[in-house]
XYZ file of C-alpha atoms in Angstrom:
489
model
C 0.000 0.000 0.000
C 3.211 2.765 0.780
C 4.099 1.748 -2.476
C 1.337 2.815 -4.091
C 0.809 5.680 -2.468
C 1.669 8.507 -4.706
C 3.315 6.084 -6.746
C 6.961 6.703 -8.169
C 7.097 10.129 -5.627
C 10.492 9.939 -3.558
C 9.991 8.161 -0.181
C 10.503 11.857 1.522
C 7.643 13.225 -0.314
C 5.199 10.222 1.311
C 6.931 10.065 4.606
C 6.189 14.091 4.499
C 2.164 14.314 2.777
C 1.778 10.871 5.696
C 3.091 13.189 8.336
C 1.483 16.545 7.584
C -1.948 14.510 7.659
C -1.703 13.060 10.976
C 0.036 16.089 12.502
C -2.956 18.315 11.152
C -5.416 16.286 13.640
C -2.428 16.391 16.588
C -3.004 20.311 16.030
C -6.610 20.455 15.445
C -6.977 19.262 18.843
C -4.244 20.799 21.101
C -3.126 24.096 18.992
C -6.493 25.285 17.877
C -8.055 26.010 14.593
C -6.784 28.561 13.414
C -3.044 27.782 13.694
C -3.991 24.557 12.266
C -5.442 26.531 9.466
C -2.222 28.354 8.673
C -0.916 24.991 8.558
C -2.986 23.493 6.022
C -2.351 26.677 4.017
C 1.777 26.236 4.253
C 1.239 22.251 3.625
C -0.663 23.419 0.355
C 1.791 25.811 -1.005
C 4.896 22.667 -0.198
C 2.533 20.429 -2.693
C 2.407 22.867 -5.211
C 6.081 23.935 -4.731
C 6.794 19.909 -5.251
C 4.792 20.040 -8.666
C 7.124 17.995 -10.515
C 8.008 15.254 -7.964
C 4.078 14.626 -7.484
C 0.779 16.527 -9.435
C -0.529 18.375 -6.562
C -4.204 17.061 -6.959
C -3.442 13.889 -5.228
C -1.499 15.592 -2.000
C -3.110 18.636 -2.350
C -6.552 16.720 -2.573
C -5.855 14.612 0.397
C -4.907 18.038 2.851
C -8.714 19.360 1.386
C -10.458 16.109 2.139
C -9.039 16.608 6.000
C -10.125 19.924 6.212
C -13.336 19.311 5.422
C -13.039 16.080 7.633
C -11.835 18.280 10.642
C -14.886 20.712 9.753
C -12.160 23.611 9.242
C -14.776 24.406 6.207
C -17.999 22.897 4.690
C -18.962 21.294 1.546
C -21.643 23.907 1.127
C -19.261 26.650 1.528
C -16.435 24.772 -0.669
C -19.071 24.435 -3.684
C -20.039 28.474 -2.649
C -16.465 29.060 -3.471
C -16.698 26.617 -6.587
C -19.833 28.702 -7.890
C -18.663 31.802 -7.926
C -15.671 31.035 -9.758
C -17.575 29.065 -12.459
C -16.666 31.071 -15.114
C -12.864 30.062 -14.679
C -13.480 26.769 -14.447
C -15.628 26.350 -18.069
C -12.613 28.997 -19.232
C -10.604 25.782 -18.711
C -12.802 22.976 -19.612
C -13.766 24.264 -22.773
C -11.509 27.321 -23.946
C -8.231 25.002 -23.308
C -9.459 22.622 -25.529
C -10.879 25.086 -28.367
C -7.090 26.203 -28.192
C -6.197 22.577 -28.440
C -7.815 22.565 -32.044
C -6.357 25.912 -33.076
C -2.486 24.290 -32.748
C -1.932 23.467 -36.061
C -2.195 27.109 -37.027
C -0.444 28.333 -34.161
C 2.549 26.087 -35.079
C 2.431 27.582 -38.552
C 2.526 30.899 -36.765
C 4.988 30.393 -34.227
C 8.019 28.346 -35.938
C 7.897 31.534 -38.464
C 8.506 33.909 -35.587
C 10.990 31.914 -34.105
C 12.855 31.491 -36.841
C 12.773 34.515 -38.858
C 13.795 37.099 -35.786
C 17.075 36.146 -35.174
C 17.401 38.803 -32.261
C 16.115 36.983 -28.719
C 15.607 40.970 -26.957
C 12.734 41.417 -30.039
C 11.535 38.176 -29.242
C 11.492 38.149 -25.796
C 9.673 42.158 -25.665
C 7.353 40.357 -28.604
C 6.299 38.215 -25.869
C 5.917 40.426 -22.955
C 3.655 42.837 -25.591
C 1.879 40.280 -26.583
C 0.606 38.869 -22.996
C -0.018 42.377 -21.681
C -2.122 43.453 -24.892
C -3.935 40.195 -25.329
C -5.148 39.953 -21.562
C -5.467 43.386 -21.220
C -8.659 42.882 -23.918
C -9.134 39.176 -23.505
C -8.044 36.992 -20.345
C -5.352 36.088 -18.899
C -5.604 31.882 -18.855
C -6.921 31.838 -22.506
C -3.510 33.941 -23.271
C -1.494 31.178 -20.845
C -3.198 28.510 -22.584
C -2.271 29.787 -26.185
C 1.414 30.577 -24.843
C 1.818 27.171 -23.362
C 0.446 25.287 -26.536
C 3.236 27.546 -28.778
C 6.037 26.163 -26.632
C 4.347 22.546 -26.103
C 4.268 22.392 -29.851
C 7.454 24.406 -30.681
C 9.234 21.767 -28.244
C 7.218 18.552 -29.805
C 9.048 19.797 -33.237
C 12.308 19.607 -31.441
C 11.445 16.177 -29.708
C 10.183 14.490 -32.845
C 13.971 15.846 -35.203
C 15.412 15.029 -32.121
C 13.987 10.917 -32.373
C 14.252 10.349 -36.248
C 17.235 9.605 -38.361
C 16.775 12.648 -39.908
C 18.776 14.989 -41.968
C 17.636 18.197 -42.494
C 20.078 20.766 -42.497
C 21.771 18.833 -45.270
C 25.258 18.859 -43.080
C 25.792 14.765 -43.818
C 25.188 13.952 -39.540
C 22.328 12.715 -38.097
C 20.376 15.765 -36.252
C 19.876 14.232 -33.369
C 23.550 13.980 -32.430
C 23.515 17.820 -32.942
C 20.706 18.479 -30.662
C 21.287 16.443 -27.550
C 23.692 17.428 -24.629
C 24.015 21.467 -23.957
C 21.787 22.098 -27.265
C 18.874 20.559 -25.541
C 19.403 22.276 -22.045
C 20.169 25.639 -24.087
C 16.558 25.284 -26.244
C 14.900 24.432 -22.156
C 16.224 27.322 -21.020
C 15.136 29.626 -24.276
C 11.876 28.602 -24.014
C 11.317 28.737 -20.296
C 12.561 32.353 -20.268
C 10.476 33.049 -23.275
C 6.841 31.348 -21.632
C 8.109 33.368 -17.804
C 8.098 36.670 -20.256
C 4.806 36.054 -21.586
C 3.339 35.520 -18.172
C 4.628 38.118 -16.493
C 3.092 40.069 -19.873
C -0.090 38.699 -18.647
C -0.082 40.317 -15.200
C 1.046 43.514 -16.779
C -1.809 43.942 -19.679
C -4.356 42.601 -16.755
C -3.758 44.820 -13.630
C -4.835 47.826 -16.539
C -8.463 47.202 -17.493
C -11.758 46.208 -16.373
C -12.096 42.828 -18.014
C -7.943 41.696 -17.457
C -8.630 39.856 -14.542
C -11.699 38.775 -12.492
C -11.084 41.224 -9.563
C -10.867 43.869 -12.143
C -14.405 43.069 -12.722
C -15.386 42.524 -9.142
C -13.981 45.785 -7.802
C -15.263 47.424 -10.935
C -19.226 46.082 -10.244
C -18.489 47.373 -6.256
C -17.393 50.795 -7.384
C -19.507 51.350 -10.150
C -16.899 51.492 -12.847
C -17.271 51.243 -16.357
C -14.170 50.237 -19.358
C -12.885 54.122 -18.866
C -13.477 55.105 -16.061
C -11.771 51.999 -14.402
C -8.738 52.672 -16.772
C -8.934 56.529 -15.341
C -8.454 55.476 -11.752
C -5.461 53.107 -12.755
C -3.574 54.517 -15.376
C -1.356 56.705 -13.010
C -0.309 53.808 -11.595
C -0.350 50.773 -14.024
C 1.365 52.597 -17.230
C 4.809 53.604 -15.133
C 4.593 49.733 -13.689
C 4.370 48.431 -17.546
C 7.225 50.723 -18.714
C 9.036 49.332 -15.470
C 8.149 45.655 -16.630
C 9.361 45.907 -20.387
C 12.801 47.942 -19.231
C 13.420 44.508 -16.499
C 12.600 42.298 -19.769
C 15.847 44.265 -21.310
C 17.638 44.129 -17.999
C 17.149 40.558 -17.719
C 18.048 39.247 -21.017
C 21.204 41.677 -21.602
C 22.717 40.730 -18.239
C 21.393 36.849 -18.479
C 20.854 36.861 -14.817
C 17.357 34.995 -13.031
C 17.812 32.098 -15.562
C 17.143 34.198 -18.728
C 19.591 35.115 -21.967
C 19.538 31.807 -23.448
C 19.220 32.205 -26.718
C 18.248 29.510 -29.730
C 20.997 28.173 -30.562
C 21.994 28.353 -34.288
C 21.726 24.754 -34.990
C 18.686 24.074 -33.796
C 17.603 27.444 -35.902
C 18.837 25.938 -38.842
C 17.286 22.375 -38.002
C 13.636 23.849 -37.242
C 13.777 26.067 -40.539
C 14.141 23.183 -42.867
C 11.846 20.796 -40.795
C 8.937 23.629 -41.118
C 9.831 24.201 -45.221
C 9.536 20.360 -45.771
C 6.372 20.472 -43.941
C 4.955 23.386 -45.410
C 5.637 21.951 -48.783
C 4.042 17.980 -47.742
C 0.888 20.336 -46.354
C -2.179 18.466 -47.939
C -5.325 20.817 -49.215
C -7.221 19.102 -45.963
C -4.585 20.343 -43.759
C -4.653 23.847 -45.797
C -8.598 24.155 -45.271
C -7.989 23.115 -41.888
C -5.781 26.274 -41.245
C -8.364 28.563 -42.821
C -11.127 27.108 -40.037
C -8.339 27.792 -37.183
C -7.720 31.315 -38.880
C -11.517 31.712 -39.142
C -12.441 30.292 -35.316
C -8.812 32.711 -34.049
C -10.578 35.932 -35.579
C -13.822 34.996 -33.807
C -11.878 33.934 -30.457
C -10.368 37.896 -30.467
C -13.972 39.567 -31.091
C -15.711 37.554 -28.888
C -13.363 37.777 -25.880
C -12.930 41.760 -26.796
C -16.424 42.315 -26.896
C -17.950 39.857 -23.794
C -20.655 38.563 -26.164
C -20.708 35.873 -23.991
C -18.670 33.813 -20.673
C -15.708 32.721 -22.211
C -16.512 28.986 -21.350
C -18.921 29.445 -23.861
C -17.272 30.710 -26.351
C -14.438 27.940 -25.802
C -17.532 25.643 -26.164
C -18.796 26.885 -29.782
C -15.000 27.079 -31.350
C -14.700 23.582 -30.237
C -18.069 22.959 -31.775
C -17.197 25.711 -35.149
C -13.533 23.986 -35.867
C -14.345 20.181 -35.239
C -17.702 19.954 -37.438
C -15.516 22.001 -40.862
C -12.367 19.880 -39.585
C -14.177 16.727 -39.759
C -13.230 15.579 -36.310
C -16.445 13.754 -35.055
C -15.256 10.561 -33.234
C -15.435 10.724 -29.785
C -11.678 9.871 -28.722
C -10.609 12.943 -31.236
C -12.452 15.142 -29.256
C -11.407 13.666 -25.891
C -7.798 14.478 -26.253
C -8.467 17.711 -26.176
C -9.767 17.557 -23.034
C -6.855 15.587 -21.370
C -4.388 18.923 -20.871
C -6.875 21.073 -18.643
C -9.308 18.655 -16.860
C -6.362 17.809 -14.188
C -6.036 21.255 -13.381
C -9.748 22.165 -12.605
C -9.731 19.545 -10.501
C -7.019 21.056 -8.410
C -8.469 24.378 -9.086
C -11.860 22.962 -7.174
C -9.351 21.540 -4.625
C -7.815 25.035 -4.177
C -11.490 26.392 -3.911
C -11.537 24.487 -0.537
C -8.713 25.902 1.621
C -10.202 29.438 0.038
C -13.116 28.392 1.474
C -11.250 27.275 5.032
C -9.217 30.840 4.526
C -12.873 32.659 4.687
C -14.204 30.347 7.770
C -11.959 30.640 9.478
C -11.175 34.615 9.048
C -7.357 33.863 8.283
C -7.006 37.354 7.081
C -9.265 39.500 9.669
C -7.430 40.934 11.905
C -4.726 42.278 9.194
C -7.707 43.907 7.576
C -8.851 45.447 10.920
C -5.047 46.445 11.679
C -5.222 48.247 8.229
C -8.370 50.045 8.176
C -7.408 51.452 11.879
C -4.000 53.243 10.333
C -4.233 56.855 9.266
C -6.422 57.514 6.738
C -2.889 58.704 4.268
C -1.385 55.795 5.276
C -4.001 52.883 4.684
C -3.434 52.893 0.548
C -0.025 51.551 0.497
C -0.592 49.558 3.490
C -3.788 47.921 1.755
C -1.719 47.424 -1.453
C 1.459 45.849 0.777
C -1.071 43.753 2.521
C -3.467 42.419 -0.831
C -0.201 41.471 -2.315
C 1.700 39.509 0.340
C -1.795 37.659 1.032
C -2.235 37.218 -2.799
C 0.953 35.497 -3.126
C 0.095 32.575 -0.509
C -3.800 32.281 -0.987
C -5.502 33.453 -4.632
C -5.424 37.177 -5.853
C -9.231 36.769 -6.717
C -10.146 35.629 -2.632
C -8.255 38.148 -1.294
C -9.484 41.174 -3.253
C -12.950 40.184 -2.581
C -12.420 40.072 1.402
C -10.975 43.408 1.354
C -13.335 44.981 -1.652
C -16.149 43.939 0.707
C -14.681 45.217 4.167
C -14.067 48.453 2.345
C -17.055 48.652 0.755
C -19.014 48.083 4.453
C -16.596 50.444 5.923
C -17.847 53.535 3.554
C -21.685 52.191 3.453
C -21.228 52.994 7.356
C -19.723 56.589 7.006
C -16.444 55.476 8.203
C -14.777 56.772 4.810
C -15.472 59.166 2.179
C -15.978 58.373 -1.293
C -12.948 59.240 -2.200
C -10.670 57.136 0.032
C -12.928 54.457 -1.238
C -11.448 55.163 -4.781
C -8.421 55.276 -3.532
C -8.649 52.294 -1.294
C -10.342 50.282 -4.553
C -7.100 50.888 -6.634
C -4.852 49.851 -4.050
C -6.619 46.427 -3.789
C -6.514 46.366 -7.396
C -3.029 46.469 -8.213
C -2.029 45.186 -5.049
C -3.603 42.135 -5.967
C -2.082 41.903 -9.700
C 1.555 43.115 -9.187
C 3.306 41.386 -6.057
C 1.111 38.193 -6.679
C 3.666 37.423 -9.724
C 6.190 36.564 -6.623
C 4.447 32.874 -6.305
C 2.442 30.695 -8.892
C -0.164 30.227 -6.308
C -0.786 34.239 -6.411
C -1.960 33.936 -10.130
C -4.070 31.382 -11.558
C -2.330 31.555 -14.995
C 1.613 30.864 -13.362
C 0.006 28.057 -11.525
C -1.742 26.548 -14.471
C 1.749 27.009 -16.497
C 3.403 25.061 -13.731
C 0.781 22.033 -13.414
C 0.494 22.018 -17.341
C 2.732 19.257 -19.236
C 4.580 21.704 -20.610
C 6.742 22.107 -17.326
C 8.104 18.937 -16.912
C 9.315 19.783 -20.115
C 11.195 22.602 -20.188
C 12.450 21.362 -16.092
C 10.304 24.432 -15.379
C 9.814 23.987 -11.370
C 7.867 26.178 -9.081
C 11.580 27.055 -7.278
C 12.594 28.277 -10.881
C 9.338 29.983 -11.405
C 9.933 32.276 -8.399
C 13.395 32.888 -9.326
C 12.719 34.140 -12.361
C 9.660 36.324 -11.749
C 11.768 37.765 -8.833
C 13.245 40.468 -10.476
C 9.473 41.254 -12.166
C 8.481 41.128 -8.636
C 10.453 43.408 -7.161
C 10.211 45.679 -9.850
C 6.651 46.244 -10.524
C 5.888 45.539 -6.545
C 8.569 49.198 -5.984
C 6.572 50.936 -8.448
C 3.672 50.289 -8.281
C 4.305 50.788 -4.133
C 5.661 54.194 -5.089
C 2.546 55.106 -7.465
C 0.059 54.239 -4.694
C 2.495 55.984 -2.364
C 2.533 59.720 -4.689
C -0.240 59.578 -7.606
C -3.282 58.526 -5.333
């Protein structure tokens, strides 16, 4: 039975989930609930942090299943949790897979931008812009998921030159010999620092509208905000925090410090190039129409999202619906694959929902909120932004800005504030809740679907590496956009 539990995880890793579990009911009973609670929520984080040694869902799952057993948190409130995050969770059963069907044309895409810009600064600010303007307009997980199927795919082109007895930059020697060794680790380490970039892109394009993230559009409904006027009460603060974030992007990759700077090495340049011209010249007029549909169903994807005709689940749904009936993919374990990349992660998510859930029981985060709101009134913005982001980076950026929106929101309902201070409270939360939350892939739900995807086993893309490398982007945008709150609000 120890043998099977959490199968081929090192003997540690067991020993340590075993021991947490029966600790937990040691503390339940002598230390109290809510230390034990804090405990559950540091046990959590370690099973995420240990991502590649074991999938979280399993350890994670079992730490959930003994908070409800210890009553820390109830079912009803879990599935409370689970139902007002709904939207996220079709976002990733359907709009994953939609994406799924669009990689074809995405490959096409890609491996031409790869190859063509030869300079890995252009590519690497291509990235950043691209994250930041795509989930400023659209969302952030839909841009994660596209990001993470470029690499996936861009890396499944390496794996499959790197397995064949192929020749194709002509040089007489079997490719393979030219891409193992350093090459390999060299093309990991490009593409982790490319994916990191375009995540980080993500936080910066989201923290600046309404519709980037989903506290955007919770403390927008609580203030009253519309598109512009939400941009108007951010702007001052988000645009210097962008500029900040694309100057670190140059920092980072000129000095190759934080694990970035690799570039593509020339080989593998040369290898890829011919492998997509042989392709692109084998393409049959099926495969051709096919990347028309994806173009087609891509086009509709960007409206759509831009325009909120409709939850993004659903949209996800009908492009999976749009590309598979003009694709002629109708057999039910064609379709299923597309489900196979996302469905482990909303279960997690769901397992996450239940420590939330235990976090707002047990009112983890109470008496910081009290110790803030009874600071001077000049002082309480940057304390509220210092506080929503440390909180953000060990629970989930959405939770914690709608504990504090709320508190707020009752403390100016009862006279306590004026309306302005609200504002300025509002905006606080805001980008306290989108900048510092980059420190930890817990803090955002796109780093911590990167890091449970199957892309990061990959690329040896660990959550220790992930907060390595978004620690410069941390500190950065978490200084200025400290210093914004502090001076512009």
């Amino acid at each position: 039975m120890f043998k099977n539990f959490l199968g081929p995880s090192p003997i540690w890793y067991k020993v340590t989930i075993i021991g947490f579990l029966i600790f937990n009911i040691f503390s339940f009973f002598v230390l109290g609930k809510t230390i034990t609670s804090w405990l559950f929520i540091f046990e959590f984080i370690f099973t995420l942090a240990m991502a590649l040694k074991c999938y979280p869902l399993q350890s994670g799952g079992l730490l959930a299943i003994e908070v409800l057993a210890l009553n820390l948190t109830t079912p009803h409130n879990a599935f409370h949790e689970v139902d007002q995050n709904l939207e996220v969770i079709l976002l990733l059963v359907f709009m994953v897979a939609a994406i799924y069907f669009m990689k074809p044309l995405l490959m096409y895409i890609f491996s031409k931008v790869f190859t063509k810009i030869k300079s890995k600064l252009m590519l690497s600010m291509m990235f950043v812009l691209l994250g930041a303007v795509l989930s400023a307009f659209l969302d952030a997980l839909t841009v994660t998921a596209v990001i993470i199927s470029v690499a996936t795919g861009f890396y499944g082109v390496y794996h499959k030159i790197h397995s064949s007895d192929a020749d194709y930059d002509h040089k007489g020697g079997l490719d393979r010999t030219q891409l193992s060794g350093e090459t390999l680790e060299q093309f990991r380490s490009f593409l982790r620092s490319l994916v990191m970039h375009g995540l980080v892109g993500t936080a910066l394009g989201g923290v600046m509208t309404l519709v980037g993230e989903p506290q955007n559009l919770l403390i927008g409904e609580k203030m009253g905000w519309d598109f512009i006027t939400f941009y108007l009460n951010v702007y001052h603060i988000t645009t210097p925090v962008f500029i900040a974030g694309l100057l670190t992007t140059v920092l980072v990759e000129k000095a190759k410090i934080f694990g970035f700077g690799a570039k593509l090495p020339n080989v593998v340049r040369t290898i890829i190039e011919s492998y997509t011209e042989e392709e692109d010249t084998k393409r049959t007029p099926k495969e051709k129409s096919a990347l028309v549909i994806q173009a087609i169903a891509a086009v509709v994807l960007i409206i759509g999202l831009a325009l909120h005709i409709a939850p993004v689940g659903f949209i996800g749904l009908g492009l999976i619906i749009f590309q598979t009936a003009f694709m002629g993919i109708t057999e039910e374990h064609q379709l299923g694959h597309a489900f196979e990349e996302a469905l482990p992660f909303t279960g997690l998510l769901v397992v996450f929902f239940v420590i939330v859930a235990m976090i707002h029981d047990q009112h983890l985060f109470k008496p910081i909120i009290e110790h803030v709101l009874a600071l001077e009134l000049d002082k309480q913005p940057s304390m509220f932004y210092l506080a929503n982001g440390a909180l953000s980076a060990i629970s989930d950026n959405v939770f914690v800005a709608t504990v504090y929106i709320n508190e707020v929101k009752a403390a100016f309902e009862a006279g306590e504030i004026s309306r302005e201070h609200f504002e300025h409270l509002a905006v606080a939360i805001n980008t306290g809740t989108n900048l510092p939350s980059v420190a930890t892939p817990n803090g955002q739900a796109a780093f911590l679907f990167l890091l449970t995807s199957t892309l990061a086993p990959l690329i040896n893309l660990s959550y220790g590496k992930m907060v390595k490398m978004a620690l410069p982007y941390t500190i950065v945008l978490t200084i200025v956009g400290l210093l914004g709150v502090m001076f512009f609000l």
